[in-house]
PDB file of C-alpha atoms in Angstrom:
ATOM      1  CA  UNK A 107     111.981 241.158 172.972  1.00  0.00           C
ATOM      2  CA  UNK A 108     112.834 243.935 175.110  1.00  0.00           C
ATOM      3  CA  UNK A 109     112.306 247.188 174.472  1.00  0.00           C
ATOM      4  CA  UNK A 110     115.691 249.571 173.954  1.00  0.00           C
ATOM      5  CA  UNK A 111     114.361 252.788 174.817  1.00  0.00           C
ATOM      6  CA  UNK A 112     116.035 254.092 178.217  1.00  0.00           C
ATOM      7  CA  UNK A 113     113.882 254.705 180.798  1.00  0.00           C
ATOM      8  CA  UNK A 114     112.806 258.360 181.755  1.00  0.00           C
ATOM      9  CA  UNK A 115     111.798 259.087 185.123  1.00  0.00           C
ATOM     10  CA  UNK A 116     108.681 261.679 185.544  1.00  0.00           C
ATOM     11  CA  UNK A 117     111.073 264.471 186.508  1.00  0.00           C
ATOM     12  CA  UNK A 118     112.928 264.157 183.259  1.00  0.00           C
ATOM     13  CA  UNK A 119     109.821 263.713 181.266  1.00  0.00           C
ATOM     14  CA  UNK A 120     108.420 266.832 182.908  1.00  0.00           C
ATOM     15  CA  UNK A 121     111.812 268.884 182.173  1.00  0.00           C
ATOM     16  CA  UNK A 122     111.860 267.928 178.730  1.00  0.00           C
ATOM     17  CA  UNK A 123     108.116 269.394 178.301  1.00  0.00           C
ATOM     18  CA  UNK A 124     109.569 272.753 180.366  1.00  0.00           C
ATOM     19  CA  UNK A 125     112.958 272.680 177.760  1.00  0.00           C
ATOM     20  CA  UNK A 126     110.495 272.496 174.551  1.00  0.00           C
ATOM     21  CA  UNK A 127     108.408 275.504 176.402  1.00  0.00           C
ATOM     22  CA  UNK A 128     111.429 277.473 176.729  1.00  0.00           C
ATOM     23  CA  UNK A 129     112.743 276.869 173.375  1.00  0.00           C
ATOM     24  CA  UNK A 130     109.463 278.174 171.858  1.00  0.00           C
ATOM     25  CA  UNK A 131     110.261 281.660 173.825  1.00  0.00           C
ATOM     26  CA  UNK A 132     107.350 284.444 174.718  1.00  0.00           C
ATOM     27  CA  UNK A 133     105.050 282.889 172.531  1.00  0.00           C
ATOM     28  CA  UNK A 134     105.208 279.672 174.469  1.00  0.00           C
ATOM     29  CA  UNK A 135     104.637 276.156 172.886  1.00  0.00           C
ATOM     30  CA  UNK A 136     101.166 274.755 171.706  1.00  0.00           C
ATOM     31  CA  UNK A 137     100.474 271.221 173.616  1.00  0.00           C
ATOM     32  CA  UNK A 138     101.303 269.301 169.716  1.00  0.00           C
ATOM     33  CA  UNK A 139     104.424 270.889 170.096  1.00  0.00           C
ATOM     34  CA  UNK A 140     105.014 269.608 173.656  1.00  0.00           C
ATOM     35  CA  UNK A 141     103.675 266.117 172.825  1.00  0.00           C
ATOM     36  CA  UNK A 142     106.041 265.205 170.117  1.00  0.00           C
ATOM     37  CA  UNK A 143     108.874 266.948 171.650  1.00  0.00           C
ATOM     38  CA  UNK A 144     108.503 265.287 175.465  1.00  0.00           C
ATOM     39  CA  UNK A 145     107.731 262.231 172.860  1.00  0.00           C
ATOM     40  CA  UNK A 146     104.114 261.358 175.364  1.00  0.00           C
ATOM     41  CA  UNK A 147     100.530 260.237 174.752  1.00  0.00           C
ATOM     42  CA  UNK A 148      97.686 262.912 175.074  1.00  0.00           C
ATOM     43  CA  UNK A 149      96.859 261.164 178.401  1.00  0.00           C
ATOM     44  CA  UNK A 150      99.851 261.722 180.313  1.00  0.00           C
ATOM     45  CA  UNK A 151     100.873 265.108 178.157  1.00  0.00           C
ATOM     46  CA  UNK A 152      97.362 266.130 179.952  1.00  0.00           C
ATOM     47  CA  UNK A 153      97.946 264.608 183.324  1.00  0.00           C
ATOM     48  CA  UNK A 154     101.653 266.541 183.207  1.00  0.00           C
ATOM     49  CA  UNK A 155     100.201 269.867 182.284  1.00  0.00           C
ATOM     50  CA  UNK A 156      97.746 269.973 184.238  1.00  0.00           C
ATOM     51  CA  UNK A 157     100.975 269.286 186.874  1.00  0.00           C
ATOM     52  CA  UNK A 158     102.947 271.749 185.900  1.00  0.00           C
ATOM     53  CA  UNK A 159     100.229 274.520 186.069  1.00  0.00           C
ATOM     54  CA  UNK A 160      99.453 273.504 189.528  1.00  0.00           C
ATOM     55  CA  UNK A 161     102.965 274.009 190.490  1.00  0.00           C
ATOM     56  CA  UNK A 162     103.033 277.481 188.754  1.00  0.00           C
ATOM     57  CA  UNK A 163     105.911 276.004 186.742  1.00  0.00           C
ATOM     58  CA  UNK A 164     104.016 277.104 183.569  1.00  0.00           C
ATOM     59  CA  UNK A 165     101.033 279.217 182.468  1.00  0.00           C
ATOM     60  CA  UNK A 166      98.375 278.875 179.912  1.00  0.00           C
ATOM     61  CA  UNK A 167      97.277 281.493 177.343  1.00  0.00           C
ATOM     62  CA  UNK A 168      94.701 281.436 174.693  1.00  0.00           C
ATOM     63  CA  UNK A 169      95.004 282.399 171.453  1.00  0.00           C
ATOM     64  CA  UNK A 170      93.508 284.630 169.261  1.00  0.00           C
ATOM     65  CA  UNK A 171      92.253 281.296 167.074  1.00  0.00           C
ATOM     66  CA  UNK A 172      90.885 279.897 170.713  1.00  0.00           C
ATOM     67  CA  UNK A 173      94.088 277.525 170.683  1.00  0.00           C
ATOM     68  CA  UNK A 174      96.023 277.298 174.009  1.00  0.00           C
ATOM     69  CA  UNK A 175      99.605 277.856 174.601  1.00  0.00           C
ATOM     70  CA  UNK A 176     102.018 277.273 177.507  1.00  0.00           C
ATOM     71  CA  UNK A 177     104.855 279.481 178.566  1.00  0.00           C
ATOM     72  CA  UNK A 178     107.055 279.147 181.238  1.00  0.00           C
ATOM     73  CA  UNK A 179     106.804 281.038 184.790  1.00  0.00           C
ATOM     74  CA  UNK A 180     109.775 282.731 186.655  1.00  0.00           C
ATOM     75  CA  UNK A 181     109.964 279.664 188.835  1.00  0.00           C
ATOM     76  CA  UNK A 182     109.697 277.210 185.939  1.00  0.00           C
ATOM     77  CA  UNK A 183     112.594 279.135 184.864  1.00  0.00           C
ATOM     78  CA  UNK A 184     114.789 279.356 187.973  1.00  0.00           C
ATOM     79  CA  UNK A 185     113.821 275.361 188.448  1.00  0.00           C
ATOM     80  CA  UNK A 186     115.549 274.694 184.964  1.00  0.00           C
ATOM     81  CA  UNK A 187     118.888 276.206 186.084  1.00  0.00           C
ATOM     82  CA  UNK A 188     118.456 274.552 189.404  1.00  0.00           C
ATOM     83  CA  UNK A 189     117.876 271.324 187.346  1.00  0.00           C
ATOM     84  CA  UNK A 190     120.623 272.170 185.181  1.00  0.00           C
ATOM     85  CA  UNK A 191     123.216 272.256 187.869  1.00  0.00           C
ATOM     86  CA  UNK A 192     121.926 269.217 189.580  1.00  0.00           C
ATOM     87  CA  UNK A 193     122.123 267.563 186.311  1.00  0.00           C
ATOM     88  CA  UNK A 194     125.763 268.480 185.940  1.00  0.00           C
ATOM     89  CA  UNK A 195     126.453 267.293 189.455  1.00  0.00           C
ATOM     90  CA  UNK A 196     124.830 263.879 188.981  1.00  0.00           C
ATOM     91  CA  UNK A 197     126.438 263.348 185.463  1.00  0.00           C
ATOM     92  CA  UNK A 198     130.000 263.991 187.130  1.00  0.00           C
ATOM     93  CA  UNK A 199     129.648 261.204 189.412  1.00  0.00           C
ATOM     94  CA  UNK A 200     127.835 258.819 186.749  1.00  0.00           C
ATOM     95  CA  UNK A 201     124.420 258.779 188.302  1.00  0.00           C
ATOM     96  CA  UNK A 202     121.437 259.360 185.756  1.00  0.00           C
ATOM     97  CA  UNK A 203     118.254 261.449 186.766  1.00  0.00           C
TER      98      UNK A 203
ATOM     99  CA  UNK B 240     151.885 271.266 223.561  1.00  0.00           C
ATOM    100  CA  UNK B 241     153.852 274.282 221.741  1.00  0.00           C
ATOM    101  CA  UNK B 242     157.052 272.928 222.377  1.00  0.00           C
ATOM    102  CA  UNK B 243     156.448 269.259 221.178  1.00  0.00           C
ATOM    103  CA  UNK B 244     158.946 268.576 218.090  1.00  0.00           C
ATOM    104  CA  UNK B 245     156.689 268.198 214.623  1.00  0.00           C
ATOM    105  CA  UNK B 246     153.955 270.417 215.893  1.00  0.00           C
ATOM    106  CA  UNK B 247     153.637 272.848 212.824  1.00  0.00           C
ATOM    107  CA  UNK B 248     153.623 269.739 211.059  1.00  0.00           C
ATOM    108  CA  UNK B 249     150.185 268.237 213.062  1.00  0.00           C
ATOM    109  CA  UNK B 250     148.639 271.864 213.231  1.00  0.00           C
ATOM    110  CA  UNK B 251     149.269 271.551 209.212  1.00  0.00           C
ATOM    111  CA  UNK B 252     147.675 268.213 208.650  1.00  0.00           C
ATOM    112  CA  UNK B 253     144.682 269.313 211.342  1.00  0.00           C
ATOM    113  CA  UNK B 254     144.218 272.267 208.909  1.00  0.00           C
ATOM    114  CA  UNK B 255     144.376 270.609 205.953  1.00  0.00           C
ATOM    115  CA  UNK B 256     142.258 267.640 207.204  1.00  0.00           C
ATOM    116  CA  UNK B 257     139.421 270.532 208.670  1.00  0.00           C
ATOM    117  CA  UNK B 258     139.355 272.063 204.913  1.00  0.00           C
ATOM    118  CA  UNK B 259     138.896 268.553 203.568  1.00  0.00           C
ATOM    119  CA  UNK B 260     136.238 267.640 206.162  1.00  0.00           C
ATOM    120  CA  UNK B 261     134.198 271.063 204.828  1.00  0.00           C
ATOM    121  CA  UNK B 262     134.680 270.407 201.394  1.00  0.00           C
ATOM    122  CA  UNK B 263     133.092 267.213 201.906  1.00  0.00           C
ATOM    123  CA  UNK B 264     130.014 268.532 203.792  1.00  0.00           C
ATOM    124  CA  UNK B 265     129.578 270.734 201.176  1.00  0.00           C
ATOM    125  CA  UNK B 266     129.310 267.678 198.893  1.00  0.00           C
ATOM    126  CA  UNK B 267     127.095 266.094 200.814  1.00  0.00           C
ATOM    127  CA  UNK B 268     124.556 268.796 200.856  1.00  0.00           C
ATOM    128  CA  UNK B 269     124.746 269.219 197.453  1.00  0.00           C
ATOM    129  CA  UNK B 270     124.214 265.868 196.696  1.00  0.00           C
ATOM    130  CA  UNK B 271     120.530 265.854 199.056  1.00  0.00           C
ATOM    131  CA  UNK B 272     120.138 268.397 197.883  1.00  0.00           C
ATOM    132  CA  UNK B 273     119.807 266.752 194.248  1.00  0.00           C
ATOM    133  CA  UNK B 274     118.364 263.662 195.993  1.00  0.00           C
ATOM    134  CA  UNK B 275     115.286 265.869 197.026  1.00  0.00           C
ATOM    135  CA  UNK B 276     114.648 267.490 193.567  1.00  0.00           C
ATOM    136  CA  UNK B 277     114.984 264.195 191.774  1.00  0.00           C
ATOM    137  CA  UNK B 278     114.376 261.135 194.030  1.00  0.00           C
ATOM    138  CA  UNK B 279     117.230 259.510 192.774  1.00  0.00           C
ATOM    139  CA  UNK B 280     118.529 257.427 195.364  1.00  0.00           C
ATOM    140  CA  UNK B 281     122.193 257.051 194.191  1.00  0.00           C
ATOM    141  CA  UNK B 282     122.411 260.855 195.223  1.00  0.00           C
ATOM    142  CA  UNK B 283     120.828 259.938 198.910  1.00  0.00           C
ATOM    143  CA  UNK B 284     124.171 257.513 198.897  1.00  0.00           C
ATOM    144  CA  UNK B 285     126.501 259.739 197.481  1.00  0.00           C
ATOM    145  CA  UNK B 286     125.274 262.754 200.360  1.00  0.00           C
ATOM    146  CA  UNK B 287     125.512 260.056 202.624  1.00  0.00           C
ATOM    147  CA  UNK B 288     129.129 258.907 201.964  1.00  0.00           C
ATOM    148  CA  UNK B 289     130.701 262.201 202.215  1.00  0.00           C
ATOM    149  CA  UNK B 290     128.800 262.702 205.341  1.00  0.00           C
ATOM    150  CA  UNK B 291     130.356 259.822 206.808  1.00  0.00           C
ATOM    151  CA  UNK B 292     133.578 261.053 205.280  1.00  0.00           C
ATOM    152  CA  UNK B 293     133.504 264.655 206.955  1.00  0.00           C
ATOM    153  CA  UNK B 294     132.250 263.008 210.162  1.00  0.00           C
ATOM    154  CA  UNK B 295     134.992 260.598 209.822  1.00  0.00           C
ATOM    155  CA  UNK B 296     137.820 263.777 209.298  1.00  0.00           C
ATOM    156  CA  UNK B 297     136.443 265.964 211.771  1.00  0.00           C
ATOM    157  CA  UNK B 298     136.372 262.884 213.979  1.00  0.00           C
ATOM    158  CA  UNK B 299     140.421 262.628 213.794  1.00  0.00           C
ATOM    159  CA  UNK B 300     140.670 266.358 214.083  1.00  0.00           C
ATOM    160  CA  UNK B 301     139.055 266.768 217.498  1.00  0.00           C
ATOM    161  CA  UNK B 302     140.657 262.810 218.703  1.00  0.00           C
ATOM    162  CA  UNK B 303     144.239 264.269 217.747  1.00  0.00           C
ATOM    163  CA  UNK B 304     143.291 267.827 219.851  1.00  0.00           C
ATOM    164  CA  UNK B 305     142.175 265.405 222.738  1.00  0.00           C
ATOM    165  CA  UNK B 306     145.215 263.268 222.520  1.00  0.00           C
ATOM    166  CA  UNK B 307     147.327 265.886 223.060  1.00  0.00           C
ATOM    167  CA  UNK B 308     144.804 267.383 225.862  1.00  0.00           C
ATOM    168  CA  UNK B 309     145.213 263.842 227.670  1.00  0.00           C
ATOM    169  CA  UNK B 310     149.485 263.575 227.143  1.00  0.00           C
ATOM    170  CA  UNK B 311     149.457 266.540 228.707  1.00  0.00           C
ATOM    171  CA  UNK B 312     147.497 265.807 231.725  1.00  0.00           C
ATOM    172  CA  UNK B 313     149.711 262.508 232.111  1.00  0.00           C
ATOM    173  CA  UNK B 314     146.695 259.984 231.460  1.00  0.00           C
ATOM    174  CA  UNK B 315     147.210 257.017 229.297  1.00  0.00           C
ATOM    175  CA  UNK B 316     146.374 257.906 225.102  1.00  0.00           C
ATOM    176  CA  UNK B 317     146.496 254.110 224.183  1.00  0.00           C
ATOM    177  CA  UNK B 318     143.127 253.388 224.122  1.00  0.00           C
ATOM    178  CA  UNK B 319     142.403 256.629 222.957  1.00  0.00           C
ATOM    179  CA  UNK B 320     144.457 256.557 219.737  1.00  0.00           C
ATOM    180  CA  UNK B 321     143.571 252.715 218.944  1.00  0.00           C
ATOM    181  CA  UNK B 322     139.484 254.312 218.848  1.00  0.00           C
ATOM    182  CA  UNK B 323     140.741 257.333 216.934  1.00  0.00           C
ATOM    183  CA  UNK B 324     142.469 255.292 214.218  1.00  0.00           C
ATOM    184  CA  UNK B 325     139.818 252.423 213.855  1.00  0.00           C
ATOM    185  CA  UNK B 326     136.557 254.871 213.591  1.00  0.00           C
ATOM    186  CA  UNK B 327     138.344 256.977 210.939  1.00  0.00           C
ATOM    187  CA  UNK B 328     139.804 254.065 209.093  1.00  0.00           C
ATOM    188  CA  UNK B 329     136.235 252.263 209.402  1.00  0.00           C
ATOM    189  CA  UNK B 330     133.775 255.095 208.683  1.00  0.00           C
ATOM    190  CA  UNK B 331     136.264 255.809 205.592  1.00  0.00           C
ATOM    191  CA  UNK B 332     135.152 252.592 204.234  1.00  0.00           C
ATOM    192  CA  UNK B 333     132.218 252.899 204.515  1.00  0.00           C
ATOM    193  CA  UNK B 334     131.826 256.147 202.617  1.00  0.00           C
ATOM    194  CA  UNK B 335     133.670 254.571 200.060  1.00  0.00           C
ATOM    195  CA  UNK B 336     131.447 251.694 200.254  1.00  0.00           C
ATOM    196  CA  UNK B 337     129.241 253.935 199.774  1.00  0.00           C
ATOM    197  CA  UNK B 338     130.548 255.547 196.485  1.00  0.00           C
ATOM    198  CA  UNK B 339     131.052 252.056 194.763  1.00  0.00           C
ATOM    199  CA  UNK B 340     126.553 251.622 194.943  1.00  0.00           C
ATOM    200  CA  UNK B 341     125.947 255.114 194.494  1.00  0.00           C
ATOM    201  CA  UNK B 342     128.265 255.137 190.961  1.00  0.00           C
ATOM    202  CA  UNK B 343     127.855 251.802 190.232  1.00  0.00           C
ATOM    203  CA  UNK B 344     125.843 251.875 186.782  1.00  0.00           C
ATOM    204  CA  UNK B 345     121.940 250.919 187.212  1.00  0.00           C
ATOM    205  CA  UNK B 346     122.558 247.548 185.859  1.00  0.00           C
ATOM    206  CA  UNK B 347     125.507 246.696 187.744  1.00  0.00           C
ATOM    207  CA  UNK B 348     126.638 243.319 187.619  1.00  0.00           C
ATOM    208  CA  UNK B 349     125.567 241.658 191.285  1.00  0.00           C
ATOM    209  CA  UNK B 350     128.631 239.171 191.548  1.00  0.00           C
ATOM    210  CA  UNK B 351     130.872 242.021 191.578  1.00  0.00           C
ATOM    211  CA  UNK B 352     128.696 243.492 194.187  1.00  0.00           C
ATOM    212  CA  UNK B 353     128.626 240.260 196.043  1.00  0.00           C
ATOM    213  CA  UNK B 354     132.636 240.417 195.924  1.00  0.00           C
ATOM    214  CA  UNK B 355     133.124 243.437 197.643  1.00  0.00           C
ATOM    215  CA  UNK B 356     130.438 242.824 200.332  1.00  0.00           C
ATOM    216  CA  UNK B 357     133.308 239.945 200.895  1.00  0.00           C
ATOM    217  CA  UNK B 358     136.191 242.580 201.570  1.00  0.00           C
ATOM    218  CA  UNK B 359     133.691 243.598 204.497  1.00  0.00           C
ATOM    219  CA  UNK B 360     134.820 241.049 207.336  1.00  0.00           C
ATOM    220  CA  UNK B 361     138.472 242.567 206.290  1.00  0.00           C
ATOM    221  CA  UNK B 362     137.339 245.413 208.430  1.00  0.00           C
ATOM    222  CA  UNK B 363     138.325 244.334 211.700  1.00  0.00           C
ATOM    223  CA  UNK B 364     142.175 244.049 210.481  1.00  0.00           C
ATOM    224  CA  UNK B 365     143.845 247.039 212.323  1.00  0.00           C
ATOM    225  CA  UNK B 366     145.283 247.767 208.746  1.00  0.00           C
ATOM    226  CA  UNK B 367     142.561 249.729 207.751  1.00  0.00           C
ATOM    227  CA  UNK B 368     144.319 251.830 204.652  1.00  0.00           C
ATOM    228  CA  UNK B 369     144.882 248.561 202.621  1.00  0.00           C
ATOM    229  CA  UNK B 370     141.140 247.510 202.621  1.00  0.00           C
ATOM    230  CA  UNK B 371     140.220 251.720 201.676  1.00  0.00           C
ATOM    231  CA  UNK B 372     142.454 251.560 199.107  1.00  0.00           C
ATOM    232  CA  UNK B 373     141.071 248.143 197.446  1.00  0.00           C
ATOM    233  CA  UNK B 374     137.297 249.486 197.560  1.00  0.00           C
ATOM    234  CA  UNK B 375     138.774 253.068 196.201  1.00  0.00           C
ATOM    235  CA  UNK B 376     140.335 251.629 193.586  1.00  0.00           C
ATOM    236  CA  UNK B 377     137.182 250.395 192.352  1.00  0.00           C
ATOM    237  CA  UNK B 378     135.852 253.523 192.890  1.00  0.00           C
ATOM    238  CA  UNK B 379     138.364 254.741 190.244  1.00  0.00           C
ATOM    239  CA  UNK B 380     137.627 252.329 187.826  1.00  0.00           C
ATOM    240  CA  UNK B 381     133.886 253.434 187.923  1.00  0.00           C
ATOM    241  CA  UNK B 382     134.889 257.330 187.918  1.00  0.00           C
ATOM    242  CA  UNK B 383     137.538 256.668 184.930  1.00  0.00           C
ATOM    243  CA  UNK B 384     134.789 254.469 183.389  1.00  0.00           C
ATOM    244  CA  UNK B 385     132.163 257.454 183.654  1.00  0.00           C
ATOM    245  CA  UNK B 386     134.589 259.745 182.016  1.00  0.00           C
ATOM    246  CA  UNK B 387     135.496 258.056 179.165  1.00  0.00           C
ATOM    247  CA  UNK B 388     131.874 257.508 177.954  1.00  0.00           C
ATOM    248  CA  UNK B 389     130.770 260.916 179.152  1.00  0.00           C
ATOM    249  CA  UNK B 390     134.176 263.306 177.858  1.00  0.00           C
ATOM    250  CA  UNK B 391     132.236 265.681 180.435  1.00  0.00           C
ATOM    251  CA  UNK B 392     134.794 267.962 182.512  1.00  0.00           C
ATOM    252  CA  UNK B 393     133.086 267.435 185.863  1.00  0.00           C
ATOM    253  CA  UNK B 394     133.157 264.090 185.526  1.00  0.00           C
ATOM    254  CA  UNK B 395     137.145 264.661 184.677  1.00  0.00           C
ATOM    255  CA  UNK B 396     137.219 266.378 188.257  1.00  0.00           C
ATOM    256  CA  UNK B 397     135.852 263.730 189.978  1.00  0.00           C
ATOM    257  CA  UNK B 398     138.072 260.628 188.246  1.00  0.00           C
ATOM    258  CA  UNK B 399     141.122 262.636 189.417  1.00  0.00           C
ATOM    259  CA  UNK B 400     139.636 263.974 193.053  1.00  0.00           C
ATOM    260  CA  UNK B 401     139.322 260.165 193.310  1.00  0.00           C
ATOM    261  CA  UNK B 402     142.385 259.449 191.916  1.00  0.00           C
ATOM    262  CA  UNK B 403     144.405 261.916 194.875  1.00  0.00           C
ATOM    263  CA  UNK B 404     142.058 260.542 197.442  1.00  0.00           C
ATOM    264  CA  UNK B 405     143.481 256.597 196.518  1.00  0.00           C
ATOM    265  CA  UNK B 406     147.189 257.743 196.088  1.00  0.00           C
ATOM    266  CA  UNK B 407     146.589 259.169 199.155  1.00  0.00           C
ATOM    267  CA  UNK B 408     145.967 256.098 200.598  1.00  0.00           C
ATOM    268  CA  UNK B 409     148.822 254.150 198.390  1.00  0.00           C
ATOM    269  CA  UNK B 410     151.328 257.060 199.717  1.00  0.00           C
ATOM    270  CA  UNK B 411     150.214 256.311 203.557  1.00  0.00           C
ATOM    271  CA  UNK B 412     150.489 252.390 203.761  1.00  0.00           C
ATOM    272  CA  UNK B 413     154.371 252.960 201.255  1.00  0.00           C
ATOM    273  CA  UNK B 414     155.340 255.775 204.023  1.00  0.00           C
ATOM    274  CA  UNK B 415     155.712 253.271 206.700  1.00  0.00           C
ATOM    275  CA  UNK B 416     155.422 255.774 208.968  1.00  0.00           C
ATOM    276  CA  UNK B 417     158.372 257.852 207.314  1.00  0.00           C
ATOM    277  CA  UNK B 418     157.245 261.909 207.711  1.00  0.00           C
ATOM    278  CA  UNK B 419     157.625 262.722 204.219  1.00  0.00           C
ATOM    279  CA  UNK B 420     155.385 260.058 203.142  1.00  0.00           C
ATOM    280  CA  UNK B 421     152.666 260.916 205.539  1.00  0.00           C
ATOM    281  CA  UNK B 422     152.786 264.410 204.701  1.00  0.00           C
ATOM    282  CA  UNK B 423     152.543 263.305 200.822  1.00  0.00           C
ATOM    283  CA  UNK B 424     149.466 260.906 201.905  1.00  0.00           C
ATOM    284  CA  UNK B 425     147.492 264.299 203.286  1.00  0.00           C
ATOM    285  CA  UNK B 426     148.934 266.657 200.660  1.00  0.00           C
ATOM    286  CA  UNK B 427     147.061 263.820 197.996  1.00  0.00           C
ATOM    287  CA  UNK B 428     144.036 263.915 200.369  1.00  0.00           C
ATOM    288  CA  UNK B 429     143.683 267.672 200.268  1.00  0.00           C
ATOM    289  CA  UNK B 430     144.586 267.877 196.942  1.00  0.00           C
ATOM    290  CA  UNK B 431     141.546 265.487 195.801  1.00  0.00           C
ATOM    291  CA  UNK B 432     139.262 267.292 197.877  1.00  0.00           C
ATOM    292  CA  UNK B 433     140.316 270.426 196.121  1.00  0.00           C
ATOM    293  CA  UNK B 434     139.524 268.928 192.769  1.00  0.00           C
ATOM    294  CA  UNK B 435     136.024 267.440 193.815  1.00  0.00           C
ATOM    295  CA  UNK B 436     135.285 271.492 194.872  1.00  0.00           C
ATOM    296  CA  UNK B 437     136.090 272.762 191.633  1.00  0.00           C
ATOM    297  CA  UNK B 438     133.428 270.516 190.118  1.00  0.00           C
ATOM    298  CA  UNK B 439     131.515 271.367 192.453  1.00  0.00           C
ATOM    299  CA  UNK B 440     131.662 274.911 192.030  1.00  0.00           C
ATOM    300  CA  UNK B 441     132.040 274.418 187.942  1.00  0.00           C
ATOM    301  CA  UNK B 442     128.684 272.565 187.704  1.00  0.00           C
ATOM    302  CA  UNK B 443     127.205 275.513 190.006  1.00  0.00           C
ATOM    303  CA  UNK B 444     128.439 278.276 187.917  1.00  0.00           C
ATOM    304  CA  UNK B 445     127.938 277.312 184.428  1.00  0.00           C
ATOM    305  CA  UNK B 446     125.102 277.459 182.448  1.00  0.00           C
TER     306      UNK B 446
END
């Protein structure tokens, strides 16, 4: 039996992890947060972090308990609106990113 | 040329057919624009289509300036104007071709697909308008489709953008040739261009 969930392309996956960053503010989100909000295994949560930071999209802080935490760079945040307005474009014309 | 009867009326349509051509450029770079941040290839259609579209308008633009260019110098504009008519009726197809795969949902049904790769050899008919307004009209249906299951307002823009553009069409061909009616048929055009630019510039603005 197939499987109902709707696909997710990378990009969305990795804008969902950026939109649960953002949510969490200045503090930035812990990567537990980010895995059950993106809804990923550690593997690929890893992989896509480790992404992101390369692309300065997000940056990583430590803790005071030695914990890490992500929050989002300037040009994470300008990509979001970008992303945002292509999203609006595509959705008026039907076509799903 | 300045003292030809009708001539505010052409320098009217060439205006509002430049505007059109523009707004649909702008389109088209917004949509590969999209392509390149997502890799959706639907958008790589849909910038395609309305660059075939502006090509096509700009394409009557400067053949109606040269047809008047040639009356005036006495040669003979038959040829001329059969070319001018047949590329802009035929590239309009296509872009709308193109706007049937790019909205088509991702799991379209291929029979339907198969059926309007069928309307294809209908190209070489010199009636061009009744062909653009068959694969518009499905066009339509996909936009209205989108809209109801979405309620999104942008979405709203584009059903009725596409909705001028095939009146438009349905306004031309019921004209037969009668002013008014043509006028109407590039009043509709301009008109759906307009609305596709106020998406456009909605789903810009917003956050």
């Amino acid at each position: 039996m197939k499987s109902k969930k709707p696909y997710r392309s990378k990009m969305r996956i990795l804008v969902d992890m950026m939109r649960t960053i953002l949510e969490e503010g200045e503090n930035g989100a812990g990567p537990t947060k980010i895995l059950y909000a993106a809804n990923l295994s550690h593997d690929r949560l890893t992989q896509y972090i480790q992404e992101l930071l390369e692309k300065q999209m997000i940056a990583e802080t430590q803790l005071e308990d030695s914990s890490r935490a992500y929050r989002l760079t300037e040009k994470g945040e300008e990509f979001l609106k970008e992303f945002a307005r292509v999203e609006r474009f595509s959705e008026a014309f039907g076509i799903e990113i | 040329m300045q003292d030809l009867p009708g001539m505010a009326l052409i320098r009217f349509d060439l205006i509002l057919e430049s505007v059109a051509a523009i707004i649909a450029y702008l389109i088209s770079h917004n949509a590969n624009k999209a392509y390149h941040m997502t890799g959706q290839k639907k958008l790589s259609d849909l910038s395609t289509g309305f660059l075939v579209l502006c090509a096509a308008m700009f394409g009557r633009v400067i053949g109606t300036i040269y047809f008047f260019v040639l009356m005036e110098s006495g040669d003979d504009v038959s040829l001329m104007i059969t070319v001018v008519t047949i590329a802009y009726g035929g590239m309009k197809i296509m872009a709308y071709i193109l706007f049937v795969f790019s909205t088509l949902p991702a799991k379209s049904n291929p029979i339907a697909e198969k059926g309007l790769l069928l309307a294809l050899p209908a190209l070489v008919d010199p009636n061009l308008d009744f062909v653009a307004i068959i694969v518009l009209l499905v066009v339509v249906l996909l936009s209205s489709r989108n809209y109801l299951s979405s309620r999104s307002k942008y979405a709203l823009y584009v059903f009725l953008g596409f909705t001028c553009l095939l009146l438009s069409h349905l306004a031309a061909v019921l004209s037969m040739d009668e002013i008014g009616g043509y006028l109407l048929s590039q009043v509709l055009q301009f008109l759906g261009f307009l609305l596709l630019l106020v998406m456009l510039l909605k789903a810009g603005r917003e956050q």
